[in-house]
Each structure stands twice: as structure tokens, then as C-alpha cells.
mmCIF file of C-alpha atoms and ligand atoms in Angstrom:
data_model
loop_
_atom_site.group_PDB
_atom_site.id
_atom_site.type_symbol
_atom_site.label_atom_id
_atom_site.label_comp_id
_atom_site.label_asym_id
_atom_site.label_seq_id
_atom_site.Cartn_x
_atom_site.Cartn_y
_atom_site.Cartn_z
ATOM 1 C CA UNK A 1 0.000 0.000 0.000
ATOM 2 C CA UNK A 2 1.826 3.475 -1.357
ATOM 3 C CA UNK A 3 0.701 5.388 1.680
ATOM 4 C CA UNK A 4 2.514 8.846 0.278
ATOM 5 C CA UNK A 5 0.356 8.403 -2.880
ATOM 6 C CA UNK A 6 -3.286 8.788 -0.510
ATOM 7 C CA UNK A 7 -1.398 11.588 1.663
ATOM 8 C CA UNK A 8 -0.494 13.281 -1.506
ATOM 9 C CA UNK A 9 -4.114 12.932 -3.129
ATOM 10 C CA UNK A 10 -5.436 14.279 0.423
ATOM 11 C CA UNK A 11 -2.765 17.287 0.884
ATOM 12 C CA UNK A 12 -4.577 18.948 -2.568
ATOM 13 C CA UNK A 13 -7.926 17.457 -1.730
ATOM 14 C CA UNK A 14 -7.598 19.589 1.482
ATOM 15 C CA UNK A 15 -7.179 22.836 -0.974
ATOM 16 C CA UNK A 16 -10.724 21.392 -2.828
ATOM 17 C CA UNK A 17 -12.099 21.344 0.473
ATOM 18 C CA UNK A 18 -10.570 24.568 1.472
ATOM 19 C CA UNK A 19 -12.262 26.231 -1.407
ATOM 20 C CA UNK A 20 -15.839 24.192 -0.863
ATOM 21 C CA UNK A 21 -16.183 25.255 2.748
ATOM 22 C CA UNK A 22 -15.671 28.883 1.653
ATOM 23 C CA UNK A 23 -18.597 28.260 -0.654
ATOM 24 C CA UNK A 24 -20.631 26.520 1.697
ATOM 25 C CA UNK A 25 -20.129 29.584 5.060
ATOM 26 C CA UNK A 26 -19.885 32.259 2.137
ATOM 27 C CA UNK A 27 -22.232 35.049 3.881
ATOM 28 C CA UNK A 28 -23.669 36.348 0.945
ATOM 29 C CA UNK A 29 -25.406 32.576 0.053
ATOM 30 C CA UNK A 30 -26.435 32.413 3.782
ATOM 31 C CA UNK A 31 -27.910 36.374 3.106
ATOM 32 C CA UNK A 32 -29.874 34.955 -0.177
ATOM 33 C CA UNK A 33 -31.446 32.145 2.063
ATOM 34 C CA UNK A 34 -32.416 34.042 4.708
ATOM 35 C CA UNK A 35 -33.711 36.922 2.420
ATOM 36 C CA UNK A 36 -35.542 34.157 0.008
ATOM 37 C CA UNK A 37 -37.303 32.916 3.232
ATOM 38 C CA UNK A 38 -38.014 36.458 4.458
ATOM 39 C CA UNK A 39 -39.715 36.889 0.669
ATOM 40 C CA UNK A 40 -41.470 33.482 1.413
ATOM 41 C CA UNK A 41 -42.865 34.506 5.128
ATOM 42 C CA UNK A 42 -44.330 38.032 3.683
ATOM 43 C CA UNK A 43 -45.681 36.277 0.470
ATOM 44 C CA UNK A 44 -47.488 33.738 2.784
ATOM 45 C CA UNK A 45 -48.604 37.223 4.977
ATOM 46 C CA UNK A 46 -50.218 38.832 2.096
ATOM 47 C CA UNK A 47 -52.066 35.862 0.950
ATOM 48 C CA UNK A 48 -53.466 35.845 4.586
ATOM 49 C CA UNK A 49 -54.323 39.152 4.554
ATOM 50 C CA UNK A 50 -56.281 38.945 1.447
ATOM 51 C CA UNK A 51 -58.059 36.290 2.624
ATOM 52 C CA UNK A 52 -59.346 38.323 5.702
ATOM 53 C CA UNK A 53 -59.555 41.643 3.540
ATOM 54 C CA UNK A 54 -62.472 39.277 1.753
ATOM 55 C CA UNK A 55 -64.233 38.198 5.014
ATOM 56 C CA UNK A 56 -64.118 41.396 6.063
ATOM 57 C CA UNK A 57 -65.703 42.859 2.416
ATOM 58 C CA UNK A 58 -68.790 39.335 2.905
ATOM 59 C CA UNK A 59 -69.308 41.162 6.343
ATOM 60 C CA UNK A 60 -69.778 44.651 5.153
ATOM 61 C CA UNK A 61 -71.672 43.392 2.745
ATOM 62 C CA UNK A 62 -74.142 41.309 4.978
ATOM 63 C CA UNK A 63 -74.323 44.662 6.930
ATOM 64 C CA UNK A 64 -75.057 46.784 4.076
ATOM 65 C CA UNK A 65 -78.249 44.703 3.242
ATOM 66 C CA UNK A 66 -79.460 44.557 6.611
ATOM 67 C CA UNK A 67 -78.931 48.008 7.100
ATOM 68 C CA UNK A 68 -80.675 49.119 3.490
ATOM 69 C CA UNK A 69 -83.436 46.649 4.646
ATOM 70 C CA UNK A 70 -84.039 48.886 8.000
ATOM 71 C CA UNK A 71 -83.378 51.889 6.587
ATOM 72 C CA UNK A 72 -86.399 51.332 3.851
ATOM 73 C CA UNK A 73 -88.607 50.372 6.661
ATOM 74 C CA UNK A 74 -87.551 53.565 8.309
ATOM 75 C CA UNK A 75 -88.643 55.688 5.014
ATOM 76 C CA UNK A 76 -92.155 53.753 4.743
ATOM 77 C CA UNK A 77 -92.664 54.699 8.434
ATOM 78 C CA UNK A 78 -91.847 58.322 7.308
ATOM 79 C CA UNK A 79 -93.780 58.109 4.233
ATOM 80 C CA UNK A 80 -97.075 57.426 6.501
ATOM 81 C CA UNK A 81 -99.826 59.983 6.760
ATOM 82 C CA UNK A 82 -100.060 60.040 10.601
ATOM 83 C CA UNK A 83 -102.891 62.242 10.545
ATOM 84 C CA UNK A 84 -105.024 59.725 9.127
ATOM 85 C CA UNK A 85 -104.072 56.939 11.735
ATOM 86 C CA UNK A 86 -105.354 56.376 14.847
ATOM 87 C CA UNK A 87 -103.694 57.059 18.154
ATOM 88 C CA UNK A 88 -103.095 53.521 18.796
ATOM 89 C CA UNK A 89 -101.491 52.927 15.412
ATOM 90 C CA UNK A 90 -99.161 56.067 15.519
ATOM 91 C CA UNK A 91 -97.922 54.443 19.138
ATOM 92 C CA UNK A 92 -97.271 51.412 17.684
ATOM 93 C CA UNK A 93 -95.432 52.949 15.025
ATOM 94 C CA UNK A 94 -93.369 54.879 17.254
ATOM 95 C CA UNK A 95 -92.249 52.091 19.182
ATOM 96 C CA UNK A 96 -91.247 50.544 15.452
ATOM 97 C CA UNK A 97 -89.349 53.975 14.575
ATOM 98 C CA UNK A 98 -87.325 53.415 18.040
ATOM 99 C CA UNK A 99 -86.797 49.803 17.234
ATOM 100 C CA UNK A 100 -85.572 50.502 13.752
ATOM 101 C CA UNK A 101 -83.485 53.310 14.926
ATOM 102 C CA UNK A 102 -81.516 51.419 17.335
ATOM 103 C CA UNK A 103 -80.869 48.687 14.920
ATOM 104 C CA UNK A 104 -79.603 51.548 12.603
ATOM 105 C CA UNK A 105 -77.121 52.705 15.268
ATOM 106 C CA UNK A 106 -76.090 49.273 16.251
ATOM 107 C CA UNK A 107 -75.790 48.886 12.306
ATOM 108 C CA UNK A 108 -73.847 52.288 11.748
ATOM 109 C CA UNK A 109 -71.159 50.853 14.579
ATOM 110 C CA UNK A 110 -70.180 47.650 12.852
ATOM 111 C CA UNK A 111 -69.702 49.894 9.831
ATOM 112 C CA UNK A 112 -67.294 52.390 11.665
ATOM 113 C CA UNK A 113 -65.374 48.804 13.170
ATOM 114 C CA UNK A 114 -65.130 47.300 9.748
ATOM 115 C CA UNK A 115 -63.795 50.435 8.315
ATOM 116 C CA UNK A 116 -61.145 50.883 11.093
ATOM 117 C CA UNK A 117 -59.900 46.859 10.526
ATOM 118 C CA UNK A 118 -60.184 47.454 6.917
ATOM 119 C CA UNK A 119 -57.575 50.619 7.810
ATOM 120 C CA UNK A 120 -55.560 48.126 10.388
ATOM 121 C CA UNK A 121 -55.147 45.754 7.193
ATOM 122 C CA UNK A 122 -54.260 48.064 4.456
ATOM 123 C CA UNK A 123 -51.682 49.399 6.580
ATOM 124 C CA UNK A 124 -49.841 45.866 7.488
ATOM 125 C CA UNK A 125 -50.765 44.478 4.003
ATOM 126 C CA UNK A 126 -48.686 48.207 3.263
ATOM 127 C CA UNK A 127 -46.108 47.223 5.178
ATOM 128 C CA UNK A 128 -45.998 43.209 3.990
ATOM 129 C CA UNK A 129 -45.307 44.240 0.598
ATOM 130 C CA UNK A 130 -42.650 46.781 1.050
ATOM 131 C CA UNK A 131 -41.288 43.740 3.509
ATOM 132 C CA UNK A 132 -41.455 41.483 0.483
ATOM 133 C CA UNK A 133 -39.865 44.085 -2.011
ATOM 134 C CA UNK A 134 -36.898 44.566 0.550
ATOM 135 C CA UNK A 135 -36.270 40.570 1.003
ATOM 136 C CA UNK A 136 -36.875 40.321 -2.986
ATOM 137 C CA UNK A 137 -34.257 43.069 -3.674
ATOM 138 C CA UNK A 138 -31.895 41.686 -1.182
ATOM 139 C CA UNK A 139 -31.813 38.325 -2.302
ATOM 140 C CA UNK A 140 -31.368 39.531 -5.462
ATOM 141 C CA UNK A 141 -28.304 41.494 -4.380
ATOM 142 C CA UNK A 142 -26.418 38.892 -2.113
ATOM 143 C CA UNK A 143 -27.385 35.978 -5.050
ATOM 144 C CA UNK A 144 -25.645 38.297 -7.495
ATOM 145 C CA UNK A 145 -22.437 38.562 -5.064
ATOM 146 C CA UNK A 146 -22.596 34.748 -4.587
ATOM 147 C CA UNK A 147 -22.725 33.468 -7.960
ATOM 148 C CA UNK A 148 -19.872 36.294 -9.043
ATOM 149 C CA UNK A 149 -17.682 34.832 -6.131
ATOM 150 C CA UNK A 150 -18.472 31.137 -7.538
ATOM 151 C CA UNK A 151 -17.737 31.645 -10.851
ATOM 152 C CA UNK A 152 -14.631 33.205 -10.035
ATOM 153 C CA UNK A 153 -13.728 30.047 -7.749
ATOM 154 C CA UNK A 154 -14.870 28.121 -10.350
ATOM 155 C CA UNK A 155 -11.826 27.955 -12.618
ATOM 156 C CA UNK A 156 -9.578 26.593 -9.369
ATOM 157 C CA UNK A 157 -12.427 23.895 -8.444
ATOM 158 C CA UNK A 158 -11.835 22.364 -11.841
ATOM 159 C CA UNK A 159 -7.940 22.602 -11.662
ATOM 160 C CA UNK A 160 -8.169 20.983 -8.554
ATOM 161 C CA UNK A 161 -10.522 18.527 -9.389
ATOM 162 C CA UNK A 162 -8.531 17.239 -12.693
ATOM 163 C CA UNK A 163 -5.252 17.220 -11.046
ATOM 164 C CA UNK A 164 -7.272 15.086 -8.406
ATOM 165 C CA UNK A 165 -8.759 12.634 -10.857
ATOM 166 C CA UNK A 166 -5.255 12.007 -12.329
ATOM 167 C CA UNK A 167 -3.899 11.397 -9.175
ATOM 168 C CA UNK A 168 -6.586 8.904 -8.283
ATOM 169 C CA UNK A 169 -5.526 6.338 -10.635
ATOM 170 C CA UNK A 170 -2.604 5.723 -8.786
ATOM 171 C CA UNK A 171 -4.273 4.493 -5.629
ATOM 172 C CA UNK A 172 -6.113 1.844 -4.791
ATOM 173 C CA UNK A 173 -9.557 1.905 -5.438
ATOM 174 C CA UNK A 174 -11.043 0.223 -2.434
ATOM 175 C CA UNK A 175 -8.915 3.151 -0.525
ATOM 176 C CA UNK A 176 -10.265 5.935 -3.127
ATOM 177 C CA UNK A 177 -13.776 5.236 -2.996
ATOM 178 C CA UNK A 178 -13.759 4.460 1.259
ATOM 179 C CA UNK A 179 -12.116 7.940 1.045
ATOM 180 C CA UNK A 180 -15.002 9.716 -1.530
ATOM 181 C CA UNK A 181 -17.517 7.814 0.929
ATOM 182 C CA UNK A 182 -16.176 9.960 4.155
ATOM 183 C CA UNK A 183 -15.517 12.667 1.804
ATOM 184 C CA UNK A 184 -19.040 13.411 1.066
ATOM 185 C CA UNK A 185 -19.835 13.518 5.161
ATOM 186 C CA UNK A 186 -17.440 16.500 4.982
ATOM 187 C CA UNK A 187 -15.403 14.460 7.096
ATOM 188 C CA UNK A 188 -11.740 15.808 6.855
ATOM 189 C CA UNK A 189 -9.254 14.579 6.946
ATOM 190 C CA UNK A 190 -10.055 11.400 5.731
ATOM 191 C CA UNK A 191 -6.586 9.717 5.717
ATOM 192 C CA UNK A 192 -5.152 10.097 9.693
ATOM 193 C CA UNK A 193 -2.202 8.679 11.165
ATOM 194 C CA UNK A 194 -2.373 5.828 14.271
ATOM 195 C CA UNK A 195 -1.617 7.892 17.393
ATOM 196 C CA UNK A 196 -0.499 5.776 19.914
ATOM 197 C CA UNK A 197 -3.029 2.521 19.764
ATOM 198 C CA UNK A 198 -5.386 5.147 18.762
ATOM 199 C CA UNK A 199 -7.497 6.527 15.922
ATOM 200 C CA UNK A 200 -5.701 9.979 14.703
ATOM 201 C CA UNK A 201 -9.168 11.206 14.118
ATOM 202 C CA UNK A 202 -11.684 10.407 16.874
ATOM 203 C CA UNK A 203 -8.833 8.973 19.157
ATOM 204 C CA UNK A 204 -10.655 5.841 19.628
ATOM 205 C CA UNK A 205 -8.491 2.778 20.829
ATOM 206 C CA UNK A 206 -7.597 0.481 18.255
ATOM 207 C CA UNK A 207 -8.321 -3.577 19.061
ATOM 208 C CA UNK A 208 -5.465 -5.310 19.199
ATOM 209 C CA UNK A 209 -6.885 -7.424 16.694
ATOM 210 C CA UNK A 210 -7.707 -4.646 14.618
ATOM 211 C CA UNK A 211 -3.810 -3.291 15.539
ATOM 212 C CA UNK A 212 -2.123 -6.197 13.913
ATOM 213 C CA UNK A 213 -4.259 -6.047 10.794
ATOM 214 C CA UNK A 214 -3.447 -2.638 10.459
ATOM 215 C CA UNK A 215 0.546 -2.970 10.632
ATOM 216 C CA UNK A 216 0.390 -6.166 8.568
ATOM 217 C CA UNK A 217 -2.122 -4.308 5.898
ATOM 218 C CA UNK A 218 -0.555 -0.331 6.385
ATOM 219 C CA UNK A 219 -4.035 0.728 6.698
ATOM 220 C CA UNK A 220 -7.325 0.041 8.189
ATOM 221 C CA UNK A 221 -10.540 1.481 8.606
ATOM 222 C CA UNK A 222 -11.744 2.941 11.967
ATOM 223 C CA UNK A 223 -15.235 1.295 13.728
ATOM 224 C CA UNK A 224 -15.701 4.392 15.112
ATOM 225 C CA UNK A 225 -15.058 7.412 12.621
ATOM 226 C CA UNK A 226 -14.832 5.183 9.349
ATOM 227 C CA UNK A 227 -11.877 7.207 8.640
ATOM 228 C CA UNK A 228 -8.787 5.596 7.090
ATOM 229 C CA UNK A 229 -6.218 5.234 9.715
ATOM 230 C CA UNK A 230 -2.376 4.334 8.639
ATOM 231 C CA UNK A 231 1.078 3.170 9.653
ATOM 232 C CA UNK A 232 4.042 3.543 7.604
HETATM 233 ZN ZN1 ZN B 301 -11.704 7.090 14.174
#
């Protein structure tokens, strides 16, 4: 087993991984997330908002009807020639006339509260939008950044990654693909030295079993870590 070929294959895969961290933390991406899920959060607002902004239109409907209803009662009561009715009938009409009124009043307050809410929900849906325009914008900004700072990477990654794949073919492939398997976890490094009777990774004591295999075989892979441990 040609131990210096896997340490040499790791010491530029640890430039590749170098380089894909700084993609991964790079603020700007982590800015577009956040701002894509601020975008997402007032979309979902507005959509609410609408929703209620038609309840609230069924209920001033509803009102308007019932109040059109009392207020054309109200005119027929005016429309009366009381001086052809009889005393009884003009009482009972007057306690009508109070009747109706009140229902008017109670009628001309749930106007006055759906009119304020309706106020109350123009001014957040308002302030949603704007919200939703400042994510959208921002996104848009710190996506720009991002994908400028990856394409400028990008012309290293593929160095890297050629001068990689050519190097690969010298090692054993069991080895290379164990290593592209911990590689993936953004485990790294992969390839770590026996310290002691120990794992160089997780420190985790070797078997003695698993000791002897690994200075007969130069290499072996931890239980614990699944990282390739070696001994030269
Ligand atoms: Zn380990």
C-alpha cells in the first residue's frame, strides 16, 4: 500500500475542500437564504391578509343589506300619513321607529369597526409588501455577489478537481472510494495517522486485533469514525 500516494491525493484534496467550505459559510449565500425565506414569510402574509380583507368585504356586505333593509322600513314609516291613523297605530309605530333606529345605530357601529380593521389591514398588508420588495431586492443582491464569487472560484475547483482525478488512478480503489464515501460527510481529513493505539481522528483505541491487521495491511478502517487510519 503506497501510503505517500493517498497523503499526496489528500494534501490537494484539502485545498478542494478549502475552497468548498468557503462556498458553503460564504455570507452572501447564507444572506440569499435568509432573504428568500423572508420573501417566502411576507408572500405567505399577504395571501393571509387577502383572505381576511375578503371576510371582512362578505361582512360589510351582509351589513349593508341589513342596514338598506331597515333603513327602507324607516322611510315607509316616514312616508305614513299620521294624521289619518289612529292614536293607537301612531304608538305602535313609534315604538317601530325606536326599534328601527336602534338597529340603525347598532348597524352604523359595525360599519365604523369594519372600516377601522379594513384601515388596520391596508396598513400591514402596506407594510408586507414593502417587507417582500426589501427581502426580494436583497436576495437579489447577495445571489448576485454569490454566484460572481463562484464563478470566479470556479476555474480553481476544476484545476483541482482534474489534477485530483489524475492522481486517483494511482491508488487503490477500495482506498479511493472508502475515502469519496467519508468525503461526502465533509469528514476531513479522511486519511489520519495511528496515534499511539489510537485513531488519529476520533482517538478511539484500536483492538489489538484490529492493531495487527493494520501494521500487517498499512491501513485500516476505523469502527468508530470510518476514517482511514495508517502506519508507515
Ligand atoms: Zn476514528
Amino acid at each position: 500500500m503506497d501510503i505517500d500516494k493517498i497523503l499526496e491525493y489528500q494534501k490537494l484534496d484539502s485545498e478542494l475542500f478549502k475552497l468548498e467550505k468557503s462556498i458553503r459559510d460564504n455570507a452572501d449565500k447564507k444572506t440569499a437564504s435568509q432573504m428568500q425565506n423572508n420573501a417566502k414569510v411576507a408572500q405567505e402574509r399577504s395571501y393571509k391578509l387577502n383572505d381576511m380583507a375578503k371576510n371582512l368585504e362578505k361582512e360589510y356586505n351582509n351589513i349593508k343589506s341589513q342596514f338598506d333593509i331597515q333603513k327602507k322600513k324607516m322611510d315607509e314609516i316616514f312616508a305614513k300619513d299620521v294624521d289619518s291613523l289612529s292614536a293607537e297605530e301612531v304608538e305602535k309605530l313609534k315604538v317601530l321607529k325606536d326599534k328601527l333606529s336602534a338597529n340603525l345605530s347598532t348597524l352604523e357601529r359595525n360599519f365604523a369597526r369594519i372600516a377601522e380593521s379594513m384601515n388596520n389591514l391596508l396598513s400591514d398588508f402596506n407594510k408586507t409588501r414593502k417587507a417582500f420588495q426589501m427581502a426580494k431586492e436583497q436576495y437579489a443582491d447577495a445571489k448576485a455577489k454569490f454566484d460572481k464569487t463562484q464563478s470566479e472560484l470556479a476555474p480553481h475547483k476544476a484545476e483541482l478537481e482534474k489534477k485530483l482525478s489524475s492522481l486517483e488512478k494511482g491508488i487503490d480503489k477500495d482506498i479511493v472510494e472508502s475515502y469519496k464515501k467519508r468525503r461526502v460527510e465533509n469528514i476531513f481529513p479522511v486519511v489520519v495517522p495511528l496515534a499511539g493505539n489510537c485513531c488519529g481522528g476520533c482517538r478511539t483505541e484500536l483492538s489489538l486485533a484490529n492493531l495487527s491487521v493494520l501494521k500487517e495491511k498499512g491501513v485500516l478502517t476505523c469502527e468508530h469514525c470510518h476514517r482511514i487510519i495508517y502506519v508507515k
